[in-house]
CSV table of C-alpha atoms in Angstrom, one decimal:
chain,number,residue,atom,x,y,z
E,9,UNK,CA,-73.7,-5.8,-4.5
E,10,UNK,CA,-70.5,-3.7,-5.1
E,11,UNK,CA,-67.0,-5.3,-4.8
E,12,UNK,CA,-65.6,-5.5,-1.4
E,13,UNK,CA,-61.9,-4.4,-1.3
E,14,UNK,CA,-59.4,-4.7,1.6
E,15,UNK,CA,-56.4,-3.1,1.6
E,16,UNK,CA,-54.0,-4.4,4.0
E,17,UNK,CA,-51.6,-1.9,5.3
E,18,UNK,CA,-54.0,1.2,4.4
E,19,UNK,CA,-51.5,3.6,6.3
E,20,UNK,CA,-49.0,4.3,3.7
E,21,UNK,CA,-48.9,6.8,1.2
E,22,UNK,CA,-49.4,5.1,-1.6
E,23,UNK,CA,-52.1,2.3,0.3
E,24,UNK,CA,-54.1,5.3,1.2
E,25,UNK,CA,-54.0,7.1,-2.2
E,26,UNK,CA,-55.0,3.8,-3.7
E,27,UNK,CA,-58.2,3.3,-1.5
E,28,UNK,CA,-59.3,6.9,-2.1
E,29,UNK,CA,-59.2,6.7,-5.9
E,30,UNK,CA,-60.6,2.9,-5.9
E,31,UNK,CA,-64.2,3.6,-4.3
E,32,UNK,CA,-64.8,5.6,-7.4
E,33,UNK,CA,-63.6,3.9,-9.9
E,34,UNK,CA,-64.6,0.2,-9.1
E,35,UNK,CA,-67.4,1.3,-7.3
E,36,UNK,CA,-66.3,-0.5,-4.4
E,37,UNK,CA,-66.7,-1.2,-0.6
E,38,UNK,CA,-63.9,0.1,0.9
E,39,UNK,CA,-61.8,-1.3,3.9
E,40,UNK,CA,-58.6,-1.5,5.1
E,41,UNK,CA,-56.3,-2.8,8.5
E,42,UNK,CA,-53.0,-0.9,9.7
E,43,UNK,CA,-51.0,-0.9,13.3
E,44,UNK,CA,-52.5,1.6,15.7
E,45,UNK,CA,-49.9,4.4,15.4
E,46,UNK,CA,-50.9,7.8,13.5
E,47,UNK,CA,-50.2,8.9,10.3
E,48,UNK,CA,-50.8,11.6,8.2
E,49,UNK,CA,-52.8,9.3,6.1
E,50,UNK,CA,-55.5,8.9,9.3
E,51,UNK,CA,-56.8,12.3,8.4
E,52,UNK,CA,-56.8,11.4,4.8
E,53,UNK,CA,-58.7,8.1,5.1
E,54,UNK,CA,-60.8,10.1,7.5
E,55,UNK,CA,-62.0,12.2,5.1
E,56,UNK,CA,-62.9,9.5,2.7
E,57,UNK,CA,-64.9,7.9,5.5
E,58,UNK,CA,-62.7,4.6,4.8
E,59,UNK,CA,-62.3,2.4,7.9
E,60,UNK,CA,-59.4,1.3,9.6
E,61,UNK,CA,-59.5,-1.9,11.4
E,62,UNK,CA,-56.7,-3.5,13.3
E,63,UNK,CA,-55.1,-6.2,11.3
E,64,UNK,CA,-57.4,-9.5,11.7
E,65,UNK,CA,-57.8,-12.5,9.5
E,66,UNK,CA,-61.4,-12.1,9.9
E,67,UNK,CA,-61.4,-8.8,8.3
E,68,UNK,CA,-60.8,-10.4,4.6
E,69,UNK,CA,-63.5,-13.3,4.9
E,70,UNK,CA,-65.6,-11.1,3.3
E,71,UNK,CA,-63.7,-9.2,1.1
E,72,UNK,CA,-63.6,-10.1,-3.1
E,73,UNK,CA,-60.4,-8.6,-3.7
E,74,UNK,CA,-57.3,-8.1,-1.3
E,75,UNK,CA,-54.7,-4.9,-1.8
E,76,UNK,CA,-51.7,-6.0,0.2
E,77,UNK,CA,-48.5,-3.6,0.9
E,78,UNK,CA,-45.2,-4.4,0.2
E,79,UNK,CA,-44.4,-3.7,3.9
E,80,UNK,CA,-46.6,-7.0,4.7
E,81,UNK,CA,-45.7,-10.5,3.5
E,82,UNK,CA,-47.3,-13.7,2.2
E,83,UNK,CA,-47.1,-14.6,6.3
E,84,UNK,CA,-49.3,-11.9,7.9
E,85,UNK,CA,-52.4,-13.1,9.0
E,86,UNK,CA,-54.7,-11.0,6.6
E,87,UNK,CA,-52.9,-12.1,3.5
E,88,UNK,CA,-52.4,-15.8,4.3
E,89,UNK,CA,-56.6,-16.0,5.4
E,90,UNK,CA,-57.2,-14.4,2.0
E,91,UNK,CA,-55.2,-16.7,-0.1
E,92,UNK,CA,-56.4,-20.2,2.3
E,93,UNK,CA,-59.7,-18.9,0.8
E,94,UNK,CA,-58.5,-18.0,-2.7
E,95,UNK,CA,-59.4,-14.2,-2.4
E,96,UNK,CA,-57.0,-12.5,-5.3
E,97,UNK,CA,-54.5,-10.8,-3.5
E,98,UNK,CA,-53.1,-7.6,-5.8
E,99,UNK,CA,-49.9,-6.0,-4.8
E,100,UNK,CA,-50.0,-2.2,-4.4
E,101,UNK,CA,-48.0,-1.9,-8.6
E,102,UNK,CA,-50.6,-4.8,-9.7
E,103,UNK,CA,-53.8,-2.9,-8.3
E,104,UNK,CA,-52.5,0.2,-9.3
E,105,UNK,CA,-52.1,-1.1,-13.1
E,106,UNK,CA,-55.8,-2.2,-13.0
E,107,UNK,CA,-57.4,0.5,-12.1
E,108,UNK,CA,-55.0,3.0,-14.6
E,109,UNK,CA,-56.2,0.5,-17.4
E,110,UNK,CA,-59.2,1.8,-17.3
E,111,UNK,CA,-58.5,5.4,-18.4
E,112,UNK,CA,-56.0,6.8,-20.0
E,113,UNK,CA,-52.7,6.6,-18.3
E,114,UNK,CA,-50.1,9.3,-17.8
E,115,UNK,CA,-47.0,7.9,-15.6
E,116,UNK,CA,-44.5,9.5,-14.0
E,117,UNK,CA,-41.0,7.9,-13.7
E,118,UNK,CA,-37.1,8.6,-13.0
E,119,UNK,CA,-34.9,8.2,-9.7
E,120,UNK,CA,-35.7,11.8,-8.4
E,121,UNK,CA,-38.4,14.6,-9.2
E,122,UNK,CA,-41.4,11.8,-9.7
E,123,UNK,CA,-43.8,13.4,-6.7
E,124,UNK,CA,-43.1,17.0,-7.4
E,125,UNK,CA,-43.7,16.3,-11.4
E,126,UNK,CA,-46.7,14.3,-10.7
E,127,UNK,CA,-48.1,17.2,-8.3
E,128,UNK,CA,-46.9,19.7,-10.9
E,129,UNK,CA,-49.1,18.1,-13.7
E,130,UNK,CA,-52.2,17.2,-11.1
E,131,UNK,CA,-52.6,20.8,-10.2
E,132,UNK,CA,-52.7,22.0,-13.8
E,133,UNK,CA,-54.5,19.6,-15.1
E,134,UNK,CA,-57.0,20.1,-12.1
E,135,UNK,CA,-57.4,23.9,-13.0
E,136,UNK,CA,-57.7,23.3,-16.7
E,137,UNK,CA,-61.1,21.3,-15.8
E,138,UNK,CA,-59.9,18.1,-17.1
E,139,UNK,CA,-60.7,16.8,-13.9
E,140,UNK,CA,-57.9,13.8,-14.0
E,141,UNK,CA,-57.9,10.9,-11.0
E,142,UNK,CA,-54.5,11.2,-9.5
E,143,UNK,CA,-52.3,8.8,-7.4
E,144,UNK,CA,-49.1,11.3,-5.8
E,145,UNK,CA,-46.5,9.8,-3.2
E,146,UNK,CA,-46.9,12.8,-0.4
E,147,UNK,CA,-49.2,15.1,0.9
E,148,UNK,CA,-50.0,17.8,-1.7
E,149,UNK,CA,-51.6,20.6,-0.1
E,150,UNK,CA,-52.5,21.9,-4.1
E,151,UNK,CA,-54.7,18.9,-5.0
E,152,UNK,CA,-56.2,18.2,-1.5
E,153,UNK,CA,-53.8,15.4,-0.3
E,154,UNK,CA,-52.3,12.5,-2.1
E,155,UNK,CA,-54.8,11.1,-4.3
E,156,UNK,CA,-57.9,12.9,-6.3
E,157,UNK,CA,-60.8,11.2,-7.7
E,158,UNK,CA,-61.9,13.1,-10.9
E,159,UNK,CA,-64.7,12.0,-13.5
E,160,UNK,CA,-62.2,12.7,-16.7
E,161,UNK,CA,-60.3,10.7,-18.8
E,162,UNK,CA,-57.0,10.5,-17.4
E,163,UNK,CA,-55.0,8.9,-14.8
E,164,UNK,CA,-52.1,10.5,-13.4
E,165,UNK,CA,-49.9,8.5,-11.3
E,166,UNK,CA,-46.6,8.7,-9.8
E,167,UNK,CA,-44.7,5.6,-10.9
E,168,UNK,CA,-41.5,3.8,-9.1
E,169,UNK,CA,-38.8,1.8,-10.7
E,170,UNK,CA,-37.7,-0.3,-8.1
E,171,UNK,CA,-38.4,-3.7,-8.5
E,172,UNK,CA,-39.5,-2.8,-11.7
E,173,UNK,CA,-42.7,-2.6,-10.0
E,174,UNK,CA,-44.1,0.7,-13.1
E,175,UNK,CA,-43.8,-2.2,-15.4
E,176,UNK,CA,-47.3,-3.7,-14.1
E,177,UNK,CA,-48.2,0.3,-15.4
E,178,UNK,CA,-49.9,0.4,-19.4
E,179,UNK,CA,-49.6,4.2,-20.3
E,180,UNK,CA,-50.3,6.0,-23.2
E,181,UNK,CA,-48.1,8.9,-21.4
E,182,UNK,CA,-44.5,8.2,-20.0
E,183,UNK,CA,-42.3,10.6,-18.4
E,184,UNK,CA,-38.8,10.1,-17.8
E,185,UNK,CA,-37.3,12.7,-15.2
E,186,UNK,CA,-33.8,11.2,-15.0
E,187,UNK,CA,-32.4,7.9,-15.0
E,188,UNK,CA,-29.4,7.4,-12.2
E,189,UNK,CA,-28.1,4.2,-10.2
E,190,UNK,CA,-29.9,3.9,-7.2
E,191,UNK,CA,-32.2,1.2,-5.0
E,192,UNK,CA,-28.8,-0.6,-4.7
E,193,UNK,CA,-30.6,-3.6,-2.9
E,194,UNK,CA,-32.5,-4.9,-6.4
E,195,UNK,CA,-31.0,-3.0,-9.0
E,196,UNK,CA,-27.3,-4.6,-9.9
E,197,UNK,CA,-25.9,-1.7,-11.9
E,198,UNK,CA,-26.8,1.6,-13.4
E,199,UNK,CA,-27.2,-0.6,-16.6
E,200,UNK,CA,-30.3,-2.9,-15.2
E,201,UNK,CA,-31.5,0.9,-13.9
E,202,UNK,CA,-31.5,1.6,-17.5
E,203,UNK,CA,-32.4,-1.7,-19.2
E,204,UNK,CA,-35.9,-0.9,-16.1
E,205,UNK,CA,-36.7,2.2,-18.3
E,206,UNK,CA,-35.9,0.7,-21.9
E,207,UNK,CA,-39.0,-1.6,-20.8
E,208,UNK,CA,-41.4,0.5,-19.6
E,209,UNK,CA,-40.9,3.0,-22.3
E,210,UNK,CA,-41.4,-0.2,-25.1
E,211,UNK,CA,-44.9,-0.3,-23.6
E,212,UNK,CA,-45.9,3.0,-24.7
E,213,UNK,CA,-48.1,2.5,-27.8
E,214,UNK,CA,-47.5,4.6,-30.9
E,215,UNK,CA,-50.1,7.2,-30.7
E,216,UNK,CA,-48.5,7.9,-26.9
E,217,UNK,CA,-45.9,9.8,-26.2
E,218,UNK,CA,-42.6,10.3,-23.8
E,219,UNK,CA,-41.1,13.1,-22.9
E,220,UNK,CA,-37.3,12.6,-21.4
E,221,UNK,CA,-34.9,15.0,-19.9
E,222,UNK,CA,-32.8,15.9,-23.0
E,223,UNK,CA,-29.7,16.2,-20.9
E,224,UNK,CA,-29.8,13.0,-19.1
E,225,UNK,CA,-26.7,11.0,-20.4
E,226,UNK,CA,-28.5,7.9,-20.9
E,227,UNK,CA,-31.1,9.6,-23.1
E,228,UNK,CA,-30.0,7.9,-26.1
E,229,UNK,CA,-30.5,4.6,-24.3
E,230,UNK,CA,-34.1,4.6,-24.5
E,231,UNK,CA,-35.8,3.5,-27.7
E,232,UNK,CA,-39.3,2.7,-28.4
E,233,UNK,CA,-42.1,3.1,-30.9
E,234,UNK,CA,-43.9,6.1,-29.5
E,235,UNK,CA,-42.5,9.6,-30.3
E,236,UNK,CA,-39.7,11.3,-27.8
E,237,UNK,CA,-39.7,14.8,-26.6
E,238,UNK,CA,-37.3,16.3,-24.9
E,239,UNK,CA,-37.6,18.9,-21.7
E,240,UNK,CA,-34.2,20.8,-20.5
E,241,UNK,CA,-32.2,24.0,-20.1
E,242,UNK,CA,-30.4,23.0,-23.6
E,243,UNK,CA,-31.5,25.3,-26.5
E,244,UNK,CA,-31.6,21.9,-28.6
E,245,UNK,CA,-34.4,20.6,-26.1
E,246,UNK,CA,-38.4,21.2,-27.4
E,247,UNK,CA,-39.2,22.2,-24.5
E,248,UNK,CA,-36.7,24.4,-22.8
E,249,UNK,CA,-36.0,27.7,-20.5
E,250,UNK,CA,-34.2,30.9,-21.5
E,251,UNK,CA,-33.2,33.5,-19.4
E,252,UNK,CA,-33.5,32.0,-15.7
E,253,UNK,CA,-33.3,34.0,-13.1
E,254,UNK,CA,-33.1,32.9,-9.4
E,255,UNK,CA,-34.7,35.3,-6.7
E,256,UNK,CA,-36.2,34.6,-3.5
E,257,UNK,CA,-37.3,31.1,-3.7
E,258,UNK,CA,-38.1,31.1,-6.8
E,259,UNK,CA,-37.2,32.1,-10.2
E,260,UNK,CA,-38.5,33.6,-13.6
E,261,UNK,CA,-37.6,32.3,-17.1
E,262,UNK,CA,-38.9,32.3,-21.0
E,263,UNK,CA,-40.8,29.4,-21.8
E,264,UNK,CA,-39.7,27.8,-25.4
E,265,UNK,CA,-41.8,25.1,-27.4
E,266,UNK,CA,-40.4,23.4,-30.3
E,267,UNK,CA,-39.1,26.9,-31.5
E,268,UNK,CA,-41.8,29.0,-30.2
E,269,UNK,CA,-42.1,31.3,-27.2
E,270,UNK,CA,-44.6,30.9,-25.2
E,271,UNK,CA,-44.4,33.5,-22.8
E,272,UNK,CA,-42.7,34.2,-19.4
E,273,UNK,CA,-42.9,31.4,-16.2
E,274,UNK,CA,-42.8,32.2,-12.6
E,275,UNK,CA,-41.9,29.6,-10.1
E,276,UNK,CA,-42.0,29.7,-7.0
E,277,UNK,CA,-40.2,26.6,-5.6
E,278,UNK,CA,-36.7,26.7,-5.9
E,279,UNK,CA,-33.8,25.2,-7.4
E,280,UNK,CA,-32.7,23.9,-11.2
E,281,UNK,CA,-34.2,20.6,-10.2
E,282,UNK,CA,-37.5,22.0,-9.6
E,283,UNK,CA,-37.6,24.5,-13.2
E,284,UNK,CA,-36.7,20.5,-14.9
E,285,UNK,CA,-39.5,19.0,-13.0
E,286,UNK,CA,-42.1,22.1,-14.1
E,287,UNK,CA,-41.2,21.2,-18.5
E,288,UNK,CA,-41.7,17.9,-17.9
E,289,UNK,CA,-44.9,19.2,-16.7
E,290,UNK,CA,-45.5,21.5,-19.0
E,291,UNK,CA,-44.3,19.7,-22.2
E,292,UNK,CA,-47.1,16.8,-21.0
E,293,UNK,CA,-49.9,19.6,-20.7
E,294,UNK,CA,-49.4,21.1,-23.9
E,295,UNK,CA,-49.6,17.3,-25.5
E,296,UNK,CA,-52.5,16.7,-24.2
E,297,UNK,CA,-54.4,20.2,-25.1
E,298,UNK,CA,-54.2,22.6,-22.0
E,299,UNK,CA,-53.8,25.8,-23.4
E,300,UNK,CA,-50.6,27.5,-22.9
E,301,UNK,CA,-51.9,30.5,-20.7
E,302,UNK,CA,-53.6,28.3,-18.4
E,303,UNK,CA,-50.4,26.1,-17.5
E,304,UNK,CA,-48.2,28.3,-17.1
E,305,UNK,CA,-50.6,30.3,-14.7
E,306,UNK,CA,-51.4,26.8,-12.7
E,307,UNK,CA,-47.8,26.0,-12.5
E,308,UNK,CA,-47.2,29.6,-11.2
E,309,UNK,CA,-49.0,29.0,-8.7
E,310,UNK,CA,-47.8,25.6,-7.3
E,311,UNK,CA,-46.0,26.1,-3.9
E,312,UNK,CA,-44.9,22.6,-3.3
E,313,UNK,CA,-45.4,19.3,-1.5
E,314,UNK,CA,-45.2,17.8,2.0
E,315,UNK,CA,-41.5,17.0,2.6
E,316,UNK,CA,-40.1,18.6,-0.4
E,317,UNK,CA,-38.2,21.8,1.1
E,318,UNK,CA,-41.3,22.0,2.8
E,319,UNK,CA,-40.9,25.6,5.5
E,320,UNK,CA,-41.4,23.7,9.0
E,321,UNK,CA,-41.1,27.2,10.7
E,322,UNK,CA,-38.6,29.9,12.1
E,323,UNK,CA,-36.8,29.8,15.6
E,324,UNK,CA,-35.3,32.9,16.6
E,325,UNK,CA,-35.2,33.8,13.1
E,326,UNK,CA,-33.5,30.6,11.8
E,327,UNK,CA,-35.6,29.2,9.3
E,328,UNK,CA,-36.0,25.2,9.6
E,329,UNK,CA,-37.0,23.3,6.6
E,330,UNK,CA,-37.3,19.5,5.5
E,331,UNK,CA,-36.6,17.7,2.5
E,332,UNK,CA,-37.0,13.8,1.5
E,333,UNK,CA,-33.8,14.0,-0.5
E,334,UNK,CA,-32.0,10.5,0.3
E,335,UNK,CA,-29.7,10.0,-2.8
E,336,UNK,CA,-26.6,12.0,-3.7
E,337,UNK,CA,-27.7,13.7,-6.5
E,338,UNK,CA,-31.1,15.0,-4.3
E,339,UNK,CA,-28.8,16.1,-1.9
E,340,UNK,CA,-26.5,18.4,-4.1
E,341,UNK,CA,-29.8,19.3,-6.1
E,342,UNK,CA,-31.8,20.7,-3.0
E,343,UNK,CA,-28.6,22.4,-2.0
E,344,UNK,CA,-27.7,24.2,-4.8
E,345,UNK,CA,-31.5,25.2,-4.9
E,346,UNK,CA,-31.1,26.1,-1.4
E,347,UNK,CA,-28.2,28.6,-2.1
E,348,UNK,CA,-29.7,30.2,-4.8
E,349,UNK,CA,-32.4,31.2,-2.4
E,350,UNK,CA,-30.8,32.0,0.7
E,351,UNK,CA,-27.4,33.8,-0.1
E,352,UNK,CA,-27.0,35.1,2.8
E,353,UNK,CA,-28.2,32.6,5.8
E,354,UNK,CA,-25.7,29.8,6.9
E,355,UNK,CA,-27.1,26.2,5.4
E,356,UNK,CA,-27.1,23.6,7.7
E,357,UNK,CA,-26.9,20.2,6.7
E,358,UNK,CA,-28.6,17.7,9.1
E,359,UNK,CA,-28.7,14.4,6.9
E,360,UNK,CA,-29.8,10.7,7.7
E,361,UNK,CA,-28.4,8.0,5.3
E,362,UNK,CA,-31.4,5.8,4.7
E,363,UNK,CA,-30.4,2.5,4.2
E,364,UNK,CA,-27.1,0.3,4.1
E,365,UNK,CA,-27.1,-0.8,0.7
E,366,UNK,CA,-27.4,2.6,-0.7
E,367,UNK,CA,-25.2,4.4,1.9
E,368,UNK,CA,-22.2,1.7,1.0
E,369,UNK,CA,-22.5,1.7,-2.5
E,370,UNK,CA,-23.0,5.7,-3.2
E,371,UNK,CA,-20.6,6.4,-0.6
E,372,UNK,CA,-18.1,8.0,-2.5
E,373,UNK,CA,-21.5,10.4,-3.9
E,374,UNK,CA,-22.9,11.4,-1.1
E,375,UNK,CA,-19.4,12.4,0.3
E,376,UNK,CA,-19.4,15.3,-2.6
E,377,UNK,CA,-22.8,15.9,-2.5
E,378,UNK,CA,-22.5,18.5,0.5
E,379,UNK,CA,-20.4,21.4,-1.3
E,380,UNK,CA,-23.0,23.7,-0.9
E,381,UNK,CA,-23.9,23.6,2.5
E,382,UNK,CA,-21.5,25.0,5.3
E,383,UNK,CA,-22.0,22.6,8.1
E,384,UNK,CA,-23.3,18.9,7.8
E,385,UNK,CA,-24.4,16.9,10.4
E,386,UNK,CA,-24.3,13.0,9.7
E,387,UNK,CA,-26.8,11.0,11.8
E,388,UNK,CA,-27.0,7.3,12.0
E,389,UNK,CA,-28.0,5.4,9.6
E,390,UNK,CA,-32.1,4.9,8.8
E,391,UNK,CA,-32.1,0.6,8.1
E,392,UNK,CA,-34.8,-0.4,6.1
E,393,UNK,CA,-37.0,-3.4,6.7
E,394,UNK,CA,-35.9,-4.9,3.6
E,395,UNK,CA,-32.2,-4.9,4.5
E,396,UNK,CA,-30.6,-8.3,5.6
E,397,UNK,CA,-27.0,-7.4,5.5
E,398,UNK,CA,-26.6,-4.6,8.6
E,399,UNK,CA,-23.6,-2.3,9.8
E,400,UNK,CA,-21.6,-2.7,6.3
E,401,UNK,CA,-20.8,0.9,6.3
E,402,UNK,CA,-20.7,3.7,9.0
E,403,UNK,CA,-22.2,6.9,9.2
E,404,UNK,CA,-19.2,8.5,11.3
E,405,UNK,CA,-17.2,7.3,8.0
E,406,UNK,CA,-19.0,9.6,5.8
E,407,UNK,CA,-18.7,12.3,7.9
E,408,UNK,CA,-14.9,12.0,7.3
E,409,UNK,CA,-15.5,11.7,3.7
E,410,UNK,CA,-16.8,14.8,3.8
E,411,UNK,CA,-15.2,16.6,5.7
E,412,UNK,CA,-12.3,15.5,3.5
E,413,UNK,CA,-13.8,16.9,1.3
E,414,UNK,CA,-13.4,20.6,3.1
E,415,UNK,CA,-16.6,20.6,4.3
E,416,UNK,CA,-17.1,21.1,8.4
E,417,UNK,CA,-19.0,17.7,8.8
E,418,UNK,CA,-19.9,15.8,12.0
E,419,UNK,CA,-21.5,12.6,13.3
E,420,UNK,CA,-24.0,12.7,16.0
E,421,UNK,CA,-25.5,9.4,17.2
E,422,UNK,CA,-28.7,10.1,17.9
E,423,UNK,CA,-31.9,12.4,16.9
E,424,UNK,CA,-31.9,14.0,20.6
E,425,UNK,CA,-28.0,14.6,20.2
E,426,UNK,CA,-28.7,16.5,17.0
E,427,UNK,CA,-31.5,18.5,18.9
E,428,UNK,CA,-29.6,18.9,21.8
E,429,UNK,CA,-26.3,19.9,19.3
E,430,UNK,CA,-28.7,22.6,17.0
E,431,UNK,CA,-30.7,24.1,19.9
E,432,UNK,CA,-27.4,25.1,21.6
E,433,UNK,CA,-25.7,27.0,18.7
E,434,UNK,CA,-28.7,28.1,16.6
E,435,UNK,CA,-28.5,31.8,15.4
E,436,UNK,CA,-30.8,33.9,13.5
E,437,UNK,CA,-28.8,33.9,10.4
E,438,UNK,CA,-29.1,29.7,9.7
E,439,UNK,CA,-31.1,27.5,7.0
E,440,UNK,CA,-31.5,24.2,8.9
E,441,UNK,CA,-32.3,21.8,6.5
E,442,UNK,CA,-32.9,18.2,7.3
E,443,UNK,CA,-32.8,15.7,4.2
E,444,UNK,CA,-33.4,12.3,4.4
E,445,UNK,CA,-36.4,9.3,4.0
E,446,UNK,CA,-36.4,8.3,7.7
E,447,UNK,CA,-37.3,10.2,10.3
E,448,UNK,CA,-35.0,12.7,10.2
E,449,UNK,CA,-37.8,15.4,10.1
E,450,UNK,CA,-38.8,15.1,13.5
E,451,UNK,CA,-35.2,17.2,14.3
E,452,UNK,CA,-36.5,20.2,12.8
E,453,UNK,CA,-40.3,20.1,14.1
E,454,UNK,CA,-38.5,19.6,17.5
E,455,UNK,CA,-36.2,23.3,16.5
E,456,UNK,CA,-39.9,25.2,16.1
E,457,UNK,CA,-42.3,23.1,18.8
């Protein structure tokens, strides 16, 4: 009889790409329980032909193993039946380091780029027949959703820091986008941020490798007994880009490797951020044996991922797009990128803090993050679920920062203000752009229903 697997809040991103990716590689029965409401994920889980059940304690009484969410706690009625009947109960990092154990593991880490670095490397690696399994946190049209079950030797994963929770992750492959404070609510200073990354990259055997942004400032800070190569814009990094230039939304560059041209590069999402996120993925392809022509063709061809400056449509020639960014340097990152792409349209800022903690302690951050736009629109703040201590900042107060700042900036209390505020004084000439990790995004699908 196969294993019996349950995964208890099957929903999320990460639940969902789990399930997919198990069935093949334990073999298993797959179930799994989440609330009623629609996701993206339904479709997904859907076309796995994976049930979803209403949350029940009966539903684990038969299961061997239980996948739990970290939205769910030791008290919900699936979780406590499983362990009154001594059913292991994984958490999403602990299942996740099981099942990458078993092949060889590639991880993707750092406070920002991790999805569109992982999605980078899945789609090459995908079109270089290496057939990987692959684990993404967002929809990514390029590998057919957020997970891929392949029948070769790697496992690609997307890998988060907080709570340390990529330390339950054995790699032979570690990447390193950036290191920067963030996740205010675990992490006590950018120095635990750091001393999170020193671990992970000590697990890295020997014969593995890590490749690290040679720019970052706390480069230096990370030893460990595998070999380090650095990705970057600096001529001093292995892998690094010459002659970058920004057109449409995109840009061309020369591709360098440990001395070596490789050829010319084509990208065709935009922004610095995204051309750092592309070496990383092409200084882990070339490690690993994909020829040089056939990355930089995949990676040519990659157009992006949900929620990452992801085109929701036009209205009356205003273009409205989305983007997850929720941390300062995001913000200023997908700006900048936003600029280089659209010289001429006026960039609209419509921005949802997500979260107290980090609101309140990057305050003074995200006030200067908003130099490139030219009108910012603060919304409330998005609390998270894990937050205890409530209304320790104000959004309205970091509208005045930035409008300090000399930045017009505003506070608008509710989604259906913003709506209401945009739909009265759009013009054909605007980049709407809503950033943010709540649900900010439903402002711009309202601009284009």
């Amino acid at each position: 009889m196969p294993l019996h697997i349950h995964f208890v809040g099957i929903k999320g991103t990460g639940m969902s790409a789990l399930a997919q990716v198990t069935a093949h590689i334990e073999g298993a029965l797959i179930t799994g329980s989440d609330v009623p409401e629609r996701f993206f994920t339904d479709a997904v889980l859907e076309r796995a032909h994976i049930p979803v059940l209403s949350f029940s304690a009966a539903n684990v009484e038969k299961a061997d193993i239980v996948v739990a969410s970290a939205a769910y706690g030791d008290n919900h009625e699936e979780i406590a039946r499983a362990r009154e009947l001594n059913i292991p109960v994984y958490s999403y990092p602990q299942f996740l380091g099981r099942l990458m154990s078993k092949k060889r593991g590639i991880a993707v880490a750092g406070t920002h780029g991790k999805t569109t670095t992982t999605a980078m490397i899945g789609l090459a690696l995908l079109q270089s027949g290496i057939d990987p399994t692959i684990v993404v946190g967002s929809d990514v049209p390029s590998i057919g959703g957020n997970a891929y079950s392949g029948q070769g030797d790697y496992f690609l994963a997307e890998s988060c820091e907080y709570r340390r929770h990529f330390l339950n992750y054995s790699p032979e492959y570690l990447i390193i986008t950036n290191i920067e404070f963030d996740h205010p609510d675990y992490f006590k200073d950018l120095d635990d941020v750091i001393c999170a990354f020193s671990e992970i990259a000590q697990k890295i055997p020997p014969h593995g490798k890590i490749f690290i942004w040679h720019e970052d400032p706390q480069r230096e800070a990370i030893q460990a007994q595998s070999p380090i190569i650095t990705f970057g814009l600096s001529e001093e990094a292995d892998i690094h880009a010459t002659n970058i230039q920004f057109h449409d939304e995109g840009s061309s560059m020369t591709i360098v490797a440990h001395g070596t041209v490789l050829g010319e590069f084509h990208l065709h999402v935009s922004g610095k951020h995204n051309i750092l996120n592309a070496l990383a993925s092409i200084a882990l392809c070339l490690e690993i044996g994909v020829p040089t022509e056939k990355v930089l063709e995949s990676l040519g061809h990659f157009n992006g991922t949900k929620r990452r400056f992801e085109h929701i449509g036009q209205n009356a020639g205003a273009l409205i797009v989305d983007d997850y960014a929720h941390h300062p340097t995001e913000i200023r990152s997908t700006l900048e990128g936003a600029r280089l792409s659209f010289p001429d349209r006026r960039i609209r800022a419509i921005f949802q803090p997500h979260t107290f903690s980090r609101t309140e302690k990057l305050l003074q951050e995200f006030s200067q993050s908003f130099q490139a736009a030219d009108e910012v629109v603060i919304a409330e703040i998005f609390a998270s679920a894990r937050e205890t201590n409530l209304n320790t900042i104000s959004a309205s107060s970091l509208a005045d920062l930035i409008s300090q700042q000399g930045v017009n900036a505003r506070y608008i209390h509710s989604l259906e203000e913003i709506q209401t505020y945009l739909a009265q004084t759009l013009a054909p000439e605007d980049l709407v752009l809503t950033l943010g990790a709540g649900d900010i995004y439903k402002v711009g699908q309202s601009l284009v229903c």
